[in-house]
XYZ file of C-alpha atoms in Angstrom:
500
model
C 0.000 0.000 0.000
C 2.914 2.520 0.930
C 5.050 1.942 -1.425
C 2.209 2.402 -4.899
C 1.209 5.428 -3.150
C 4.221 6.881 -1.320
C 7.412 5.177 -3.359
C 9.682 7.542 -1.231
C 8.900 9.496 1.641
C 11.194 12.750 1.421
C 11.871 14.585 4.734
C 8.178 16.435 4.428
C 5.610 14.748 4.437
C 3.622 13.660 1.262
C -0.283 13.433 1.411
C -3.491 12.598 -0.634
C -4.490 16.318 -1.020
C -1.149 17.085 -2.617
C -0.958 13.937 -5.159
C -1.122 14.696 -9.221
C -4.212 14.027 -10.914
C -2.671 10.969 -12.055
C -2.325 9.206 -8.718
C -5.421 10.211 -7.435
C -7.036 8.571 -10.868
C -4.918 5.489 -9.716
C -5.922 5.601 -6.562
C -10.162 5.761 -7.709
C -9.243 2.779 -10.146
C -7.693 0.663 -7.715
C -10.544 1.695 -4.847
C -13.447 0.056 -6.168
C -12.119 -3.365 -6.465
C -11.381 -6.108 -4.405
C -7.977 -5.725 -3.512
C -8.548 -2.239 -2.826
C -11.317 -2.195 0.108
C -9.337 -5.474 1.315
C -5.754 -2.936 1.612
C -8.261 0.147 2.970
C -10.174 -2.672 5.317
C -6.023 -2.949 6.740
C -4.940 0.497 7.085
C -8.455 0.909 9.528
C -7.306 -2.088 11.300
C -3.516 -0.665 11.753
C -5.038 2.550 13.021
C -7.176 0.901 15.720
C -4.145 -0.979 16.787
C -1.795 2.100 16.825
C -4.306 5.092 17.282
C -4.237 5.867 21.108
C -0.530 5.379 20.794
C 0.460 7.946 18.201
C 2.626 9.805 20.676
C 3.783 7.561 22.635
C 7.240 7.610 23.653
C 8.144 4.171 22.841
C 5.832 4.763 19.204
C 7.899 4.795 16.589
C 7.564 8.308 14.650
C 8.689 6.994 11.186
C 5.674 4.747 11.362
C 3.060 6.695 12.721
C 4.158 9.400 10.103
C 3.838 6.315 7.167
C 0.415 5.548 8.636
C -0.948 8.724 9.333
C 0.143 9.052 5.037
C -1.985 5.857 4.098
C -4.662 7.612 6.299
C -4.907 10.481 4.448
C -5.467 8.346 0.974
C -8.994 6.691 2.269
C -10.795 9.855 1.598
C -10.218 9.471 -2.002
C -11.765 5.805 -1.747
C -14.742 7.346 0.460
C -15.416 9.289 -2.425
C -14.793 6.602 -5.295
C -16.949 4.271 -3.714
C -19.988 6.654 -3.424
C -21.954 5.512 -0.151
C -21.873 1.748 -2.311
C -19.766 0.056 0.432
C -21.549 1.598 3.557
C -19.674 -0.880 6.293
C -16.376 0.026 5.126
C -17.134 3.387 4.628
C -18.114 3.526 8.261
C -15.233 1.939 9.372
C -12.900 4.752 7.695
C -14.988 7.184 9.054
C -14.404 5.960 12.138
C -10.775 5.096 11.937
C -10.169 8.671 10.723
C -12.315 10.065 13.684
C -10.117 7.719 16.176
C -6.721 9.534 15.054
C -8.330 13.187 14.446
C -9.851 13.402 18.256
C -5.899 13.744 19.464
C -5.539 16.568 17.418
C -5.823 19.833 19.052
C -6.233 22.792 16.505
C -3.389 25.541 17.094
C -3.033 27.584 13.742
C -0.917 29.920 15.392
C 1.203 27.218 16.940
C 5.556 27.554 15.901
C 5.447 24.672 13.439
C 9.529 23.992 14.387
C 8.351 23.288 17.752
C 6.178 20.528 17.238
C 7.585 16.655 16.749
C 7.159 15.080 13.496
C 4.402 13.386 14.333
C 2.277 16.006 15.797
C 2.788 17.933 12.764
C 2.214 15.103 10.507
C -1.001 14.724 12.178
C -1.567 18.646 11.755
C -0.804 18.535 8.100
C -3.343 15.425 7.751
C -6.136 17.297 9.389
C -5.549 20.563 7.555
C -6.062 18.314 4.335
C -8.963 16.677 5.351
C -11.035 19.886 5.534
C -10.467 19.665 1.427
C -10.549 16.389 0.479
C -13.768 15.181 2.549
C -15.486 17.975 0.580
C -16.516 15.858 -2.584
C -18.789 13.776 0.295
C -20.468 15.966 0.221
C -20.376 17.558 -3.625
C -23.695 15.960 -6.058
C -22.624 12.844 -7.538
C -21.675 13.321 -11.542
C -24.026 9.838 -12.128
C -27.072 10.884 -10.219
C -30.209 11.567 -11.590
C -30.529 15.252 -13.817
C -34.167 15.652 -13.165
C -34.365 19.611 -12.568
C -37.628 21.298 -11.703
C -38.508 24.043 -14.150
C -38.565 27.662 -12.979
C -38.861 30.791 -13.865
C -36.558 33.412 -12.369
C -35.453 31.664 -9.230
C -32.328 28.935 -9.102
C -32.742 25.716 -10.318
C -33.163 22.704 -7.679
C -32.338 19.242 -8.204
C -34.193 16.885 -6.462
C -33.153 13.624 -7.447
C -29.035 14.654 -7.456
C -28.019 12.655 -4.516
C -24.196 13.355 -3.285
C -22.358 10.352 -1.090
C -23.593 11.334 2.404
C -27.024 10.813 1.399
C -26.402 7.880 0.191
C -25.301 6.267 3.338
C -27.259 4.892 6.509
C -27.681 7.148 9.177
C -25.327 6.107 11.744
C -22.994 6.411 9.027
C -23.995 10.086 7.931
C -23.511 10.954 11.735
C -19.853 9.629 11.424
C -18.982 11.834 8.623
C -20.601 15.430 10.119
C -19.957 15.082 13.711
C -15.551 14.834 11.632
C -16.539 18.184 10.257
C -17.178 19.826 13.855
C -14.100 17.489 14.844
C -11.911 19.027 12.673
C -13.361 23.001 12.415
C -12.766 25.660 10.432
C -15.064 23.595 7.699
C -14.436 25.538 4.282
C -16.861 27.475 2.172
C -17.656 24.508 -0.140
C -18.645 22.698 2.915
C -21.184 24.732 4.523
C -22.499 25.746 0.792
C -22.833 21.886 0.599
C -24.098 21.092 3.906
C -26.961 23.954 3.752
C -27.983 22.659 0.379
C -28.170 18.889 1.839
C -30.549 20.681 4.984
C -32.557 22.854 2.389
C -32.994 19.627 -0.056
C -33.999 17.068 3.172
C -36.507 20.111 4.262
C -38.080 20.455 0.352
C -38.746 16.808 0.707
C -39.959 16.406 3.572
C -42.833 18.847 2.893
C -43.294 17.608 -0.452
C -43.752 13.222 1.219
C -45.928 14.897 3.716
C -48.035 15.759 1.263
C -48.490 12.665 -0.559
C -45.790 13.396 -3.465
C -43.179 10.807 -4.360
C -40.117 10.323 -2.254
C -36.934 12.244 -2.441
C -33.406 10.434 -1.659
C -32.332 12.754 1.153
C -30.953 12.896 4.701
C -34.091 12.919 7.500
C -35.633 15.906 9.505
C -33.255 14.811 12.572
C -30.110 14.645 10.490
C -30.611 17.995 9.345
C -30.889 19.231 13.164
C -27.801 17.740 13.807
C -25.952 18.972 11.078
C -27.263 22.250 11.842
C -26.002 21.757 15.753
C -22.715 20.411 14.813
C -21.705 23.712 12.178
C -23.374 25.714 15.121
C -20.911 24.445 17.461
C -17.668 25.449 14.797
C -19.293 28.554 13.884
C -16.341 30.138 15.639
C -13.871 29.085 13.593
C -15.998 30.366 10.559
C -15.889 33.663 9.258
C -19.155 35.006 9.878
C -20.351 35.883 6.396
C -20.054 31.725 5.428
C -21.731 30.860 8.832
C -24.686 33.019 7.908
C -25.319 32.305 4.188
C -25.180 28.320 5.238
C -27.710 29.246 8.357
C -30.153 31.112 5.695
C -29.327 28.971 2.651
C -29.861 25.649 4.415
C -33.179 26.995 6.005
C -34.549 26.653 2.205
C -36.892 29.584 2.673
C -35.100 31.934 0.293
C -36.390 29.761 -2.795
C -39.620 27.704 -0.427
C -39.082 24.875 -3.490
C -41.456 22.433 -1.152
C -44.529 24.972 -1.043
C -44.255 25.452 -4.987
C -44.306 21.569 -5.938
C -47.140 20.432 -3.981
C -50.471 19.899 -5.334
C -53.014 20.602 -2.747
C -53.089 24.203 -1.746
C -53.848 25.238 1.916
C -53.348 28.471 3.716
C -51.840 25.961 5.989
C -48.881 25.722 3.907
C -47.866 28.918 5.135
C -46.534 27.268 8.415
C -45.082 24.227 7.079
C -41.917 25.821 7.406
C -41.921 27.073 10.874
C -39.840 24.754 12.523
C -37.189 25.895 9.944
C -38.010 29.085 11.174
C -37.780 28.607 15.044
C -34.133 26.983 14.512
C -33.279 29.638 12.356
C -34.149 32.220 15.010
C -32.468 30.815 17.599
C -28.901 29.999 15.999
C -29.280 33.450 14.665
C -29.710 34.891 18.241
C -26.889 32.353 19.844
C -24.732 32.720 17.837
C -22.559 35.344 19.504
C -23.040 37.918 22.277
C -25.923 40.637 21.700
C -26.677 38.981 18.417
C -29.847 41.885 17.926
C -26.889 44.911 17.617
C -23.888 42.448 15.735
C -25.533 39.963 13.605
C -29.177 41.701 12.816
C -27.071 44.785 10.317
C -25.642 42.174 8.741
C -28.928 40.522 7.709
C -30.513 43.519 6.508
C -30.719 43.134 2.661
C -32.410 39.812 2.979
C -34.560 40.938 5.713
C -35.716 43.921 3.459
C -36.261 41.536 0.923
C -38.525 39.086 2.171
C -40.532 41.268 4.343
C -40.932 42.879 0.434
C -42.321 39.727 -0.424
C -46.289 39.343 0.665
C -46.768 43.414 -1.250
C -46.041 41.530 -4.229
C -49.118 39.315 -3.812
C -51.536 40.372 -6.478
C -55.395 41.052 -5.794
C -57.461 37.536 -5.748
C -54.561 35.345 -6.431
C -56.145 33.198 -3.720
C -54.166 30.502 -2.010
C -52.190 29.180 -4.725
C -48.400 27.719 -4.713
C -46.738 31.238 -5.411
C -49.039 33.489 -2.819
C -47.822 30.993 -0.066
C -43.946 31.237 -0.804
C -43.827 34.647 -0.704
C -45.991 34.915 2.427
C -43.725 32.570 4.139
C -40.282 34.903 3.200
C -42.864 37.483 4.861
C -43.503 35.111 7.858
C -39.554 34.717 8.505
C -38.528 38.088 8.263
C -40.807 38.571 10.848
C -39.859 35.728 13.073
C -35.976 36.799 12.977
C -36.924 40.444 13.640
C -38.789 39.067 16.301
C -36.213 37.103 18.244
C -33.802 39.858 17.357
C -36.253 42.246 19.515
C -36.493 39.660 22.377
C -32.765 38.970 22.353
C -32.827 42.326 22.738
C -34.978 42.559 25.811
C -33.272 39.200 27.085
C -29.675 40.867 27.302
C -31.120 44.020 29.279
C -32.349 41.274 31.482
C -35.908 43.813 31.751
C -39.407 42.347 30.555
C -41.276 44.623 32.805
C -44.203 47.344 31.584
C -41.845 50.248 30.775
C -38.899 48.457 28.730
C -38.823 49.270 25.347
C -36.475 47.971 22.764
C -34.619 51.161 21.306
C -31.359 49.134 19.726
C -32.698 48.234 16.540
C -35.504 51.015 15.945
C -35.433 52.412 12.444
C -38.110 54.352 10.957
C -37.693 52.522 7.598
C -37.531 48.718 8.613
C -40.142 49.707 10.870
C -42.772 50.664 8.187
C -41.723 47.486 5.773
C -41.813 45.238 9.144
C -45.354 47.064 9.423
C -46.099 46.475 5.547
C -45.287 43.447 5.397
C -47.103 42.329 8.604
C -50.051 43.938 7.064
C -50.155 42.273 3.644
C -49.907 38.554 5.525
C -53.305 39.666 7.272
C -54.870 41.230 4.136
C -53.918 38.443 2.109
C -54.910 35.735 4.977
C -58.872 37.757 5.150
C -58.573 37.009 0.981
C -58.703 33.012 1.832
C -61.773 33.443 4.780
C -63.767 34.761 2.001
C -62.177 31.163 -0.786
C -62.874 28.244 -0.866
C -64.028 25.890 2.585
C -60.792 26.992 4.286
C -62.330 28.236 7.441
C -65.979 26.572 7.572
C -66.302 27.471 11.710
C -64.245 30.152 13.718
C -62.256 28.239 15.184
C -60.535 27.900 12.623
C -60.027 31.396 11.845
C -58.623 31.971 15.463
C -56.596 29.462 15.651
C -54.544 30.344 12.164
C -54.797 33.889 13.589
C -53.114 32.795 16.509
C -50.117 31.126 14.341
C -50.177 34.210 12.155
C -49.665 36.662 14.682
C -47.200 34.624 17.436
C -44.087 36.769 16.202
C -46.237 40.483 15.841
C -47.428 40.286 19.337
C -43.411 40.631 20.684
C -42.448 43.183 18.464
C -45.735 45.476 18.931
C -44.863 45.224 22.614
C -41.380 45.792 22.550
C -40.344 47.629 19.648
C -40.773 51.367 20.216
C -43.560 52.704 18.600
C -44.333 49.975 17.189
C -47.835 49.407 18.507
C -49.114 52.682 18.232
C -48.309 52.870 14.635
C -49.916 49.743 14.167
C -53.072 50.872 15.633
C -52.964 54.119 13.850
C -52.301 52.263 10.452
C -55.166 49.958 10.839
C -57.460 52.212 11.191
C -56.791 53.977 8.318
C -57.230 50.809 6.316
C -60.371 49.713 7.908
C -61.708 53.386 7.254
C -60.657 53.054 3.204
C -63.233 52.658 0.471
C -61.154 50.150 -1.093
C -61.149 47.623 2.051
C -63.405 44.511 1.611
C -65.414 42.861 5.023
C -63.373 40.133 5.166
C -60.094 42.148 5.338
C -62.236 44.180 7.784
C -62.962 41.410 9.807
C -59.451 39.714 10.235
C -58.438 43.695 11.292
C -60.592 43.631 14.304
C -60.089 40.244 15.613
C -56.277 40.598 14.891
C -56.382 43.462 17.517
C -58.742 41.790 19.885
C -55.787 38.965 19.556
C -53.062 41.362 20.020
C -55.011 43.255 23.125
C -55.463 39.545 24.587
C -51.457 38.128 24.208
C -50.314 37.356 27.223
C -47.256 35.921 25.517
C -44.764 36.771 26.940
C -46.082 39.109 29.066
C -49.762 41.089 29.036
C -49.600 43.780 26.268
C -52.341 45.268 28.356
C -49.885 45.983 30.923
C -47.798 48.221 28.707
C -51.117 50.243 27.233
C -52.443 50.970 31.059
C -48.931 52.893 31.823
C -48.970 54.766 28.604
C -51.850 57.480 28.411
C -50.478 58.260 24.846
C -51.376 54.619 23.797
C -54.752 54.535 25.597
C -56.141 57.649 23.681
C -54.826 56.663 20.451
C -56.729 52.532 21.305
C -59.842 54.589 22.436
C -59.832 56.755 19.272
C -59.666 53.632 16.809
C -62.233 51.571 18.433
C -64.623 54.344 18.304
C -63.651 55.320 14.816
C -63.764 51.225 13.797
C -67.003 50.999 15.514
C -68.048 54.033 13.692
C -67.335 52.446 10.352
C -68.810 48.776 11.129
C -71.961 50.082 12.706
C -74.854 49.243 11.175
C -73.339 46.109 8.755
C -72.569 42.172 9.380
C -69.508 43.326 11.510
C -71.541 45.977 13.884
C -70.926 43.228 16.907
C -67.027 42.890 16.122
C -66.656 46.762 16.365
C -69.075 46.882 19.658
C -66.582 43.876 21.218
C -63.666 45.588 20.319
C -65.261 48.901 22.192
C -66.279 47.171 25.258
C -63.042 45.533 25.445
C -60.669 48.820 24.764
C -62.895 50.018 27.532
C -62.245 47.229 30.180
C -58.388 47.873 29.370
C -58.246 51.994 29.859
């Protein structure tokens, strides 16, 4: 085995990463056959033998160098074999995770000072970071089924890289070696995030009765997500980000536009997406709502953009419910950016008001855009059997609105703007009942919240707030009286009443 691949070892060492084309084509040749997994099937037995005594006194460097070389060639058979072999591949895996847990990341470390070993073992883990990459790369031979669009990327469905191909147990193997080693590169998250968006797609699109995707499961993703989490420190920040956003899928919502059925439902189906998007987001370093929130400001402008482009009676369909969720996420991060917020000045009580992220402008699209979700959700109340009983309508109302309720409390100004700009709307010419109607019990919902503390509380220790809620009851009561929605506008009264 040493001596095809390494016919002599100068003083430096010599790995897999480095080798010519030519060798590495050897090296795929010789990998899928017999003799091949039979010599890799060795070198993992030799490293369980000699693993925990790599530095050793009494281990003998020249051979721990030579095998920490043949170690540093299986990566190229991981990657020839393409998840075929899935018992050996889990036994490289787990030889190379064996030998890379003694390795103790020092970049800044005096190379001279280091025995040849320990920087033979520094030089092998520095290439892995490259050549584990193409596990995680789309296969050349899978499937080119892409879905037709329009302006947006094209996704691939059926292109399957290795990782995918491979059980579970095995999958965990490879991902918890990229948090083992750090620093993962840029192909690597952009690979990993497109695995998570992919296993997300088609998970939404089985749940809904459409044919099955080859892709890693719900829980994988999560744990890919936890592991990059846990390296995000050794990332620059821009690359942690884009694979945090990218991998959510909700930039392109591919699942919502290839299912069948349509649902106003479908707006949620990617809130748990949402939820761990939020809270990476807000963990991932100190005061995350002042450091990470500028830095997510173009796409946060542009999908709270998203619901205004919605046009008039487009009804539930595919399109309307992928822009409303880029809406719904926007929201969501602004959200836990604004408890974050109120977490780090450790103050939830009546008179705390988030002031670190106001802004006049992100305030009125944050507004806007919170506006268009309820216009557009009235538009369905009035379609189709959607929401036979109310019930129904309160409890999608109460999904709807979970994020607003934190952000009218404790975002400054916030509420009384959205009072104000409600009843505008309501008053227009242009405003239909049902948009009327989701208006008045969306404030009814709002005046109720108790989550996470009474918004009542804040309106009772504000006389500013409690004229402007007594003007636009009376002036929505005004406007409803007399039609189907006089006994809305009389409950919102009585109850504006009870609060000031």
């Amino acid at each position: 085995f040493p001596q095809v691949y390494f016919p002599s070892v100068p003083q430096h060492v010599i790995y897999a990463s480095s080798a010519t084309d030519e060798l590495e084509r050897k090296i795929r040749n010789v990998a899928d056959t017999a003799a091949g997994r039979t010599a890799c099937i060795l070198v993992t037995k030799l490293v369980a033998q000699s693993a925990d005594s790599l530095f050793n006194d009494s281990a003998d460097a020249e051979y721990s160098t030579l095998l920490l070389q043949m170690l540093s060639v299986l990566p190229v058979y991981l990657v020839a074999w393409k998840g075929k072999y899935p018992a050996e591949t889990g036994l490289v895996l787990a030889s190379i995770l064996s030998v890379v847990r003694q390795w103790e990341a020092s970049d800044n470390a005096l190379q001279e000072s280091k025995e040849p070993v320990a920087l033979a073992l520094e030089e092998l883990c520095f290439g892995l970071r490259y050549s584990l990459e193409a596990l995680y790369v789309p296969i050349e031979d899978s499937p080119a089924v892409l879905l037709p669009t329009k302006k947006r990327k094209k996704v691939n469905l059926k292109q399957t890289c290795t990782i995918e191909r491979l059980p579970e147990q095995v999958q965990k193997l490879a991902i918890g070696l990229v948090g083992l080693l750090q620093s993962p590169t840029e192909v690597t998250a952009k690979q990993l995030s497109q695995i998570c968006s992919k296993a997300l797609i088609s998970h939404i699109v089985v749940t809904d009765g459409d044919q099955e995707y080859e892709a890693v499961s719900v829980d994988m993703t999560n744990y890919i997500r936890e592991v990059v989490h846990l390296s995000r420190k050794t990332m620059p920040m821009p690359t942690y980000l884009s694979f945090l956003l990218d991998g959510s899928g909700i930039e392109l919502a591919t699942g919502i536009s290839m299912l069948q059925k349509q649902s106003p439902n479908h707006l949620f189906l990617y809130d748990s997406a949402i939820d761990q998007l939020c809270r990476f987001l807000t963990t991932c370093c100190d005061k995350a709502s002042q450091k990470v929130s500028p830095m997510l400001r173009p796409i946060l402008e542009s999908w709270l953009s998203a619901p205004m482009k919605i046009k008039e009676n487009e009804g539930a369909s595919n399109e309307t419910m992928r822009l409303l969720v880029k809406g719904r996420a926007a929201i969501s991060i602004l959200s836990a950016f604004t408890w974050d917020d109120v977490l780090s000045h450790n103050s939830t009580d009546n008179e705390f008001v988030s002031t670190t992220a106001s802004d006049d402008k992100l305030d009125q699209l944050l507004l806007n855009s919170i506006l268009s979700l309820c216009e557009v959700s009235g538009s369905f109340w009035s379609k189709g059997s959607y929401f036979d009983d109310n019930e129904s309508q309160q409890l999608y109302l109460a999904k709807l609105l979970g994020p607003v309720a934190v952000l009218l409390r404790y975002r400054k100004g916030m509420l009384k703007l959205f009072l104000e700009t409600v009843s505008k709307r309501v008053g227009a010419k242009n405003t239909s009942e049902t948009v009327v109607e989701i208006y008045i019990k969306a404030i009814l919902m709002i005046l109720k919240s108790k989550d996470p503390v009474p918004i009542t509380s804040m309106i009772q220790h504000s006389e500013d707030l409690q004229k402007v809620l007594l003007s636009v009851a009376k002036s929505i009561e005004t406007v409803v009286s007399g039609g189907p929605l006089a006994h809305l506008g009389g409950k919102l009264q009585h109850h504006v009443k009870s609060i000031c």
